[in-house]
Coordinates of C-alpha atoms in Angstrom, one line a residue:
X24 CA 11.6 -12.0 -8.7
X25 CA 13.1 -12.8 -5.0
X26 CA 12.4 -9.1 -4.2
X27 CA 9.4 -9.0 -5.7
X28 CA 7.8 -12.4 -4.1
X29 CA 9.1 -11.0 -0.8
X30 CA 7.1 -7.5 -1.3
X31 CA 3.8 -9.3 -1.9
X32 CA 4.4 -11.3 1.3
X33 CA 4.7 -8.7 3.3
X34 CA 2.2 -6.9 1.8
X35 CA -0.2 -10.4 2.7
X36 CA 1.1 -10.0 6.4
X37 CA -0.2 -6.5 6.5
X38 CA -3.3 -7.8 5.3
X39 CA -3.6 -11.0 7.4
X40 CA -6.6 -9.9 9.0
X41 CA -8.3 -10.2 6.3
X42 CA -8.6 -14.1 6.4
X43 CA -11.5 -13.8 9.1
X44 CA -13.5 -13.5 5.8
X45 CA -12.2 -17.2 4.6
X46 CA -14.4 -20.1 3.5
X47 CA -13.8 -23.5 1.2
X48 CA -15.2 -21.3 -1.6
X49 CA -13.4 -18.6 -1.6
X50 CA -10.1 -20.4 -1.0
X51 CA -11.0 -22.8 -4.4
X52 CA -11.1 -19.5 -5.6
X53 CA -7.9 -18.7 -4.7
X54 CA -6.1 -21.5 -5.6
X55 CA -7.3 -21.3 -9.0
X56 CA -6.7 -17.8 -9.9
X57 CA -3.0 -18.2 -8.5
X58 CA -3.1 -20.9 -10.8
X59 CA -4.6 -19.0 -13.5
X60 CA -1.6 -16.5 -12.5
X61 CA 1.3 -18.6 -12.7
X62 CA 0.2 -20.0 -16.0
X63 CA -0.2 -16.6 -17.3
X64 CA -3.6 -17.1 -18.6
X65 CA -5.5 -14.4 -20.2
X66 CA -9.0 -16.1 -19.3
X67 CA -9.4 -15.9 -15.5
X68 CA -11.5 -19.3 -14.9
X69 CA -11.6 -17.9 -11.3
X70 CA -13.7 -14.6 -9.5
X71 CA -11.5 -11.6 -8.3
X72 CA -10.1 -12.6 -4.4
X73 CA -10.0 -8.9 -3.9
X74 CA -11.7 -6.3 -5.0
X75 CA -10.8 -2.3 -4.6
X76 CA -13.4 0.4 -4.4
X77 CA -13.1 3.8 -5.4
X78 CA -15.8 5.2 -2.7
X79 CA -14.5 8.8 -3.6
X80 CA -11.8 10.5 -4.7
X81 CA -12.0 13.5 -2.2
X82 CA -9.5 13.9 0.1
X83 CA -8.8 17.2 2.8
X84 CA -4.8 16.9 2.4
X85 CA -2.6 17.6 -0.5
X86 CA 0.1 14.9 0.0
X87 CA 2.8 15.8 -2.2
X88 CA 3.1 12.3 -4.1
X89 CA -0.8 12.7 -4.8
X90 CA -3.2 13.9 -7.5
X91 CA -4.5 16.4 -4.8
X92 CA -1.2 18.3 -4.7
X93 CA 0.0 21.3 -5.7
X94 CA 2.5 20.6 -8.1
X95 CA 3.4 22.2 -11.5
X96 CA 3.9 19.0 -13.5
X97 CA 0.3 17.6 -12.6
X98 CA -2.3 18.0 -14.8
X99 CA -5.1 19.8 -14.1
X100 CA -7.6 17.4 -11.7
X101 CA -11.3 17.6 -11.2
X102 CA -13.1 17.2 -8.2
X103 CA -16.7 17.9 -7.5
X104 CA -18.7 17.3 -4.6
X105 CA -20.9 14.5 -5.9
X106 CA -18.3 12.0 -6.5
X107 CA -19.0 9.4 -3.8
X108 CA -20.2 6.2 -5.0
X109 CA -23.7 5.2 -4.5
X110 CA -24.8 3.3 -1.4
X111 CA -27.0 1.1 -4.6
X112 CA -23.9 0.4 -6.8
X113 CA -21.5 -0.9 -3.5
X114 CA -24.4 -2.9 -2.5
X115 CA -24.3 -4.6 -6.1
X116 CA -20.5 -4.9 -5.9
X117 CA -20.8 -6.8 -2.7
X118 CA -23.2 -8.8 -3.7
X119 CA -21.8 -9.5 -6.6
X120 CA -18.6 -11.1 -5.2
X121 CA -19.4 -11.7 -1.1
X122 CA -19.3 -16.1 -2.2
X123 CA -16.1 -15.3 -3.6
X124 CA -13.5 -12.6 -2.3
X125 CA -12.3 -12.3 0.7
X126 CA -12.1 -8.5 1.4
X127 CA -12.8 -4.7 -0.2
X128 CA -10.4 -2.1 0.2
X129 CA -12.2 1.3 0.0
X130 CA -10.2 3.6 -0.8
X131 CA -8.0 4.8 -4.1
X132 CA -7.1 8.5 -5.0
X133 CA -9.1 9.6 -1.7
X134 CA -9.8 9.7 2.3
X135 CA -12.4 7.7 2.5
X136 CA -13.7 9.1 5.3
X137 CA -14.9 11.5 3.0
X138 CA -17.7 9.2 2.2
X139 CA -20.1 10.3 4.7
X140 CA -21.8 6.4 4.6
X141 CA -18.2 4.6 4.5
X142 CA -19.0 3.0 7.9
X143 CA -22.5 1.9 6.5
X144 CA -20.3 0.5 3.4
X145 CA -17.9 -1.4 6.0
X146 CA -21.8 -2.7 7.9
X147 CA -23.3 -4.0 4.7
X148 CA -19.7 -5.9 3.6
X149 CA -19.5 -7.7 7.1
X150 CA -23.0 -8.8 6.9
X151 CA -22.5 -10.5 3.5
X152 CA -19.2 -12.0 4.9
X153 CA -16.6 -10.1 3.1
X154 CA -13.6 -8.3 5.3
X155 CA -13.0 -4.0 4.5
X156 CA -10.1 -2.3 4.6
X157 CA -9.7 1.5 5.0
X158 CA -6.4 3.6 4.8
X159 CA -6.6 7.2 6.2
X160 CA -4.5 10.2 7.0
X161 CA -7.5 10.3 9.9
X162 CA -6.8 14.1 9.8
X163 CA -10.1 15.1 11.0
X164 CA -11.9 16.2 14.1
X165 CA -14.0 13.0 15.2
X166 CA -16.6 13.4 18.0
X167 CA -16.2 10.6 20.7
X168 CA -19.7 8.6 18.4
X169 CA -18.2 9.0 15.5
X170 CA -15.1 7.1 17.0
X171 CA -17.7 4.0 18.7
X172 CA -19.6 4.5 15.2
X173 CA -15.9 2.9 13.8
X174 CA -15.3 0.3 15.8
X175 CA -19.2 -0.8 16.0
X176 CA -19.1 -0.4 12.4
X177 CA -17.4 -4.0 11.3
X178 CA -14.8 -2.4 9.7
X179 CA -11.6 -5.2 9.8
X180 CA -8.7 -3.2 9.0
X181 CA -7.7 0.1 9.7
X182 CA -4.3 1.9 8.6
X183 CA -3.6 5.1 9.9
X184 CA -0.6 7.3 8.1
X185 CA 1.6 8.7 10.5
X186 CA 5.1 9.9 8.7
X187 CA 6.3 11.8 11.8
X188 CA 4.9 12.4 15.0
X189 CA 5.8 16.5 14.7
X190 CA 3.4 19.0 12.6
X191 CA 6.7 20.4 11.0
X192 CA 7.5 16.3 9.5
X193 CA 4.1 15.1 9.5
X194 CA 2.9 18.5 7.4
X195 CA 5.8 18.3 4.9
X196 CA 4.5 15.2 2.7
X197 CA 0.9 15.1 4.4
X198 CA 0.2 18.8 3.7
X199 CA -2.9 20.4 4.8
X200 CA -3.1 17.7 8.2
X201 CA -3.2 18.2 11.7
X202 CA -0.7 15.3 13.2
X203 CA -2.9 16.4 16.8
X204 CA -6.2 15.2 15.1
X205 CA -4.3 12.1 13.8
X206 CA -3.5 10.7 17.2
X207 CA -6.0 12.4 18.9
X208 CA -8.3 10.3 16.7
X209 CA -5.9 7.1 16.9
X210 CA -5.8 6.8 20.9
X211 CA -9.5 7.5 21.1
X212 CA -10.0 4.6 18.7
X213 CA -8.2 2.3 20.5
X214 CA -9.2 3.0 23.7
X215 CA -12.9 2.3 22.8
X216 CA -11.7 -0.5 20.9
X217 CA -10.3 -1.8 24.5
X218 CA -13.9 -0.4 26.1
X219 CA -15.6 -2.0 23.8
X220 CA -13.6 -5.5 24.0
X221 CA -13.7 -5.4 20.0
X222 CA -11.0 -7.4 17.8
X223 CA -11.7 -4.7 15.3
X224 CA -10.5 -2.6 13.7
X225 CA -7.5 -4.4 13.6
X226 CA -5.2 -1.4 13.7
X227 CA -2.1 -0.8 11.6
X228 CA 0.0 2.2 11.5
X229 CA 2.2 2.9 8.5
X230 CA 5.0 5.7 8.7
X231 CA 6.5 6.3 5.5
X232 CA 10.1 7.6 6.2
X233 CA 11.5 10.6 4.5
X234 CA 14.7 12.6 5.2
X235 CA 13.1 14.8 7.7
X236 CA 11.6 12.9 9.8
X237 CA 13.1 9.5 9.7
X238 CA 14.6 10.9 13.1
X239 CA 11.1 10.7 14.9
X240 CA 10.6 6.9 14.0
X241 CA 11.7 4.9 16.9
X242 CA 10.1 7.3 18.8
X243 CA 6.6 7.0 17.1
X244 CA 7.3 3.6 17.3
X245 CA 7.5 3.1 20.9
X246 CA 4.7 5.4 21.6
X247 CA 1.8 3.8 19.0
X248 CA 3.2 0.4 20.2
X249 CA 2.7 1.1 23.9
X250 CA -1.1 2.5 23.0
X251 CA -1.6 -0.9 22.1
X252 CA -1.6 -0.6 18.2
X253 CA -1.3 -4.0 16.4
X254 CA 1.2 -3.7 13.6
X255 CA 3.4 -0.4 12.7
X256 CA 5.6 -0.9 9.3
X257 CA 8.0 1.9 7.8
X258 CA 9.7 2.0 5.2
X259 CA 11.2 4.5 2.7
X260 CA 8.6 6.8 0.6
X261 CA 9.2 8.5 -2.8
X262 CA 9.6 12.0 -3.5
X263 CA 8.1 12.1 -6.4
X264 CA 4.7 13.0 -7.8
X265 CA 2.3 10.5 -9.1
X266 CA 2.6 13.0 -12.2
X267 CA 6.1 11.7 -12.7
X268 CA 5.4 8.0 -13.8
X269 CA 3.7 9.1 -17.4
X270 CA 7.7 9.1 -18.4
X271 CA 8.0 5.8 -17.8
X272 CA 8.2 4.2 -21.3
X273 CA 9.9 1.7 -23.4
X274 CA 10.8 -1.6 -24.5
X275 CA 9.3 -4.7 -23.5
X276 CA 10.8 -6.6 -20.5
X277 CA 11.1 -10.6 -21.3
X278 CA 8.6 -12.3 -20.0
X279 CA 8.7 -14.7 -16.9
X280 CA 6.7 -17.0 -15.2
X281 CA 4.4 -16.0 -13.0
X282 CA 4.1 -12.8 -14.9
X283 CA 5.8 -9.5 -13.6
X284 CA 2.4 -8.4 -12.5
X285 CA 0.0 -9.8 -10.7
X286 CA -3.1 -7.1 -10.1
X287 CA -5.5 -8.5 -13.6
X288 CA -5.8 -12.1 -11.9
X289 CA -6.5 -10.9 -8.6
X290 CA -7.2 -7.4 -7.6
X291 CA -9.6 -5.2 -9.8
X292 CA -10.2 -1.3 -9.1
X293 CA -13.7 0.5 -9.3
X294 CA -14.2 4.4 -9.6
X295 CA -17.0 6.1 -7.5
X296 CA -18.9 5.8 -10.9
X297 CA -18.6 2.2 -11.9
X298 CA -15.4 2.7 -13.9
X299 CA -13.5 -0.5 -13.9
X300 CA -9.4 -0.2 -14.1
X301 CA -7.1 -3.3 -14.1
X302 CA -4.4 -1.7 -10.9
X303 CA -4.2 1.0 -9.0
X304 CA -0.8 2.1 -9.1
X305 CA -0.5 3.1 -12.7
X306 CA -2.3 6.5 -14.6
X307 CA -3.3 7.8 -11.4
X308 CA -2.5 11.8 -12.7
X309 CA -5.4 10.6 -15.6
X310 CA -7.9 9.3 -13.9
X311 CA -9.3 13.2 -12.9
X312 CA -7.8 15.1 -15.3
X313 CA -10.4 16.3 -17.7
X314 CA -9.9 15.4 -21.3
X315 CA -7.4 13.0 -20.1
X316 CA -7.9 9.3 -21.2
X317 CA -8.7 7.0 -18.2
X318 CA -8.0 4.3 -20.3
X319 CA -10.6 2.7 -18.0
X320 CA -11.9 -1.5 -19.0
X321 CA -15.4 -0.7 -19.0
X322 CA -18.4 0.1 -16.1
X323 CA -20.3 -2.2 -14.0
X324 CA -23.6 -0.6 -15.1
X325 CA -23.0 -2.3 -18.3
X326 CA -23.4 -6.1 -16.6
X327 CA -22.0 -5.8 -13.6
X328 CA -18.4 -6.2 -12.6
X329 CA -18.1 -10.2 -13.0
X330 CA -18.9 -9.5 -16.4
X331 CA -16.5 -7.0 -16.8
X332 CA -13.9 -9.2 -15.2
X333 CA -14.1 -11.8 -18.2
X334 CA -14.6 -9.8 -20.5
X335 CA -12.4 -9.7 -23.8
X336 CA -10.9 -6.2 -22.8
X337 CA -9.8 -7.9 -19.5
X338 CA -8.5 -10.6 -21.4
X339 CA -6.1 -8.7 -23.5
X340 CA -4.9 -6.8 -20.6
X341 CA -3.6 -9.8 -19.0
X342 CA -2.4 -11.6 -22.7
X343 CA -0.5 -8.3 -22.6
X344 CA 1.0 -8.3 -19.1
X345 CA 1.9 -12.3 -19.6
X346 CA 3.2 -11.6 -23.1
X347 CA 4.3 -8.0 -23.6
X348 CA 6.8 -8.9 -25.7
X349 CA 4.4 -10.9 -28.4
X350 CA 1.5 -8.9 -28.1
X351 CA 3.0 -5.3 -27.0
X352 CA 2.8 -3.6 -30.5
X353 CA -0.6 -4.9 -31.9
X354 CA -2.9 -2.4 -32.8
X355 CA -5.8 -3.7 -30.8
X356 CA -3.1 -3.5 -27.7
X357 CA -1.8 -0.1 -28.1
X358 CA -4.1 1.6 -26.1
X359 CA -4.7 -1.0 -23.0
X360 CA -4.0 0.2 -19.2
X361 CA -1.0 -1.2 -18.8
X362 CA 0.9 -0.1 -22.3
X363 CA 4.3 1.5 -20.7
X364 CA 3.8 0.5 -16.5
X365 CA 7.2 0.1 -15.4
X366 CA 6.3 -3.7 -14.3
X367 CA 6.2 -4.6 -17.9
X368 CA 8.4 -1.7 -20.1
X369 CA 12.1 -0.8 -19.8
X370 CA 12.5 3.2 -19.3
X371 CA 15.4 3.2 -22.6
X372 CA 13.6 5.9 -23.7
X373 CA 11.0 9.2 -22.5
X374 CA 7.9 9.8 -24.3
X375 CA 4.7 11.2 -22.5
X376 CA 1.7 8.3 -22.0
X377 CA -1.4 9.0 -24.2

């Protein structure tokens, strides 16, 4: 639990920028769905503090941990031109929660740059009061508007991905990108952030380390840091394919207090198409795979997302990360999101996710 506390700190510091957003609402809010969290209670008396949106699942790259990668044990993925989320479903989502969460992050399975109104998305949030968050390969090539379009765009917080400051590192892991359009793009942006004397984007850069290029770290380091970028974390990426985790399966970990998870009191995800998930680190190979169950809560064109936060499906999804060992083999709880996540089961034994 230690660790595990200490990961969701840092993961807050990363995010700090997101407090601009802040107001006595929203932080009653808070305080009662950490409450709600601690007491492990399957109602959520309080309005999600932070919502993720799917704005599309395109992406230019094939990253080897990702569903865009080539990679024999993946299952076939789906993509199609049209998924981007509609400019009329993120305006309900916003509106929906802009009294009560304090940011959006808009991204899942995708670049969200791919979206080509994701800087009208971060405008709209900002002018109901609600902080964004984008994270991108930024492997593109950005015309000097397009770079004042970000920073004039409100957009809060920006994380670039930069694992190795070669093309031979960088293209290992982040394959199909161009590490000179990555900080091409990433000086330009800072440089008419300074022009511009604009607080945001606040600008993070994350460099996930791997064997080969953990040698170009300090010096990535130094160089993003004197550009003037505002926060660079590493730290040790997996080798492994998202594919992978549908082994994970088992027996029910004891339960503790808070509950080993804390995503279904605080943080839901929604698909380009209104699809409502409970985390996004868990069944990502399913979520494009056709045929595949999503195993998805519901979709906001059936009430809207509030309503789909308290609904009874949401409720037995956290009954069943608070109590996994009560509740885990019921037949109305066999098929939930979070049956087998590695939070809540023991690997003792292999057997492919349904």
């Amino acid at each position: 639990m230690t660790s595990y506390l200490y990961r969701r700190i840092k993961d807050f510091r990363r995010r700090q920028s997101w407090c601009f957003s802040w107001n006595p609402k929203k932080l009653l809010n808070l305080i009662v769905a950490l409450w709600d969290f601690a007491w492990g209670s399957s109602k959520s008396h309080a309005y999600p503090p932070m919502v993720k949106i799917d704005t599309t699942p395109l992406c230019p790259l094939r990253c080897t941990v990702c569903v865009h990668a080539d990679y024999d044990r993946l299952p076939p993925q789906r993509f199609t031109g049209d998924m981007k989320m509609s400019m009329d479903m993120y305006r309900s989502i916003i509106d929906e929660i802009g009294d009560y969460s304090f940011g959006v992050s808009l991204y899942y399975l995708g670049d969200p740059f791919m979206h080509p109104q994701i800087l009208e998305m971060c405008s709209y949030a900002k002018e109901q009061g609600v902080a964004t968050h984008i994270s991108s390969a930024c492997s593109f090539r950005w015309s000097d508007k397009f770079i004042d379009r970000i920073v004039d765009s409100g957009l809060t917080h920006l994380t670039v991905c930069i694992d190795g400051i070669t093309q031979e590192s960088f293209g290992a892991t982040r394959v199909g990108g161009r590490i000179e359009w990555v900080l091409d793009n990433l000086h330009r942006i800072l440089q008419a952030r300074a022009r511009k004397k604009s607080l945001h984007p606040i600008i993070e850069v994350q460099y996930i380390k791997f064997i080969h290029n953990a040698g170009e770290l300090e010096e990535a380091r130094r160089m993003l840091e004197g550009w003037g970028v505002d926060d660079f974390w590493d730290f040790w990426g997996s080798t492994h394919n998202y594919a992978d985790q549908t082994r994970a399966i088992g027996e029910p970990l004891p339960k503790k207090r808070p509950p080993r998870c804390f995503e279904p009191w605080f943080v839901p995800t929604v698909k380009w198409d209104g699809d409502v998930l409970p985390c996004c680190h868990f069944r990502l190979a399913m979520q494009y795979s056709p045929g595949r169950d999503c195993h998805t809560i519901g979709n906001i064109k059936d009430g809207g997302l509030l309503a789909m936060w308290h609904s009874p499906e949401y409720e037995r999804i956290r009954d069943l990360v608070a109590n996994a060992p009560d509740v885990g083999e019921r037949p109305e709880y066999k098929h939930l999101f979070c049956k087998g996540c590695h939070r809540l089961f023991s690997n003792a034994k292999e057997a492919e996710l349904e």
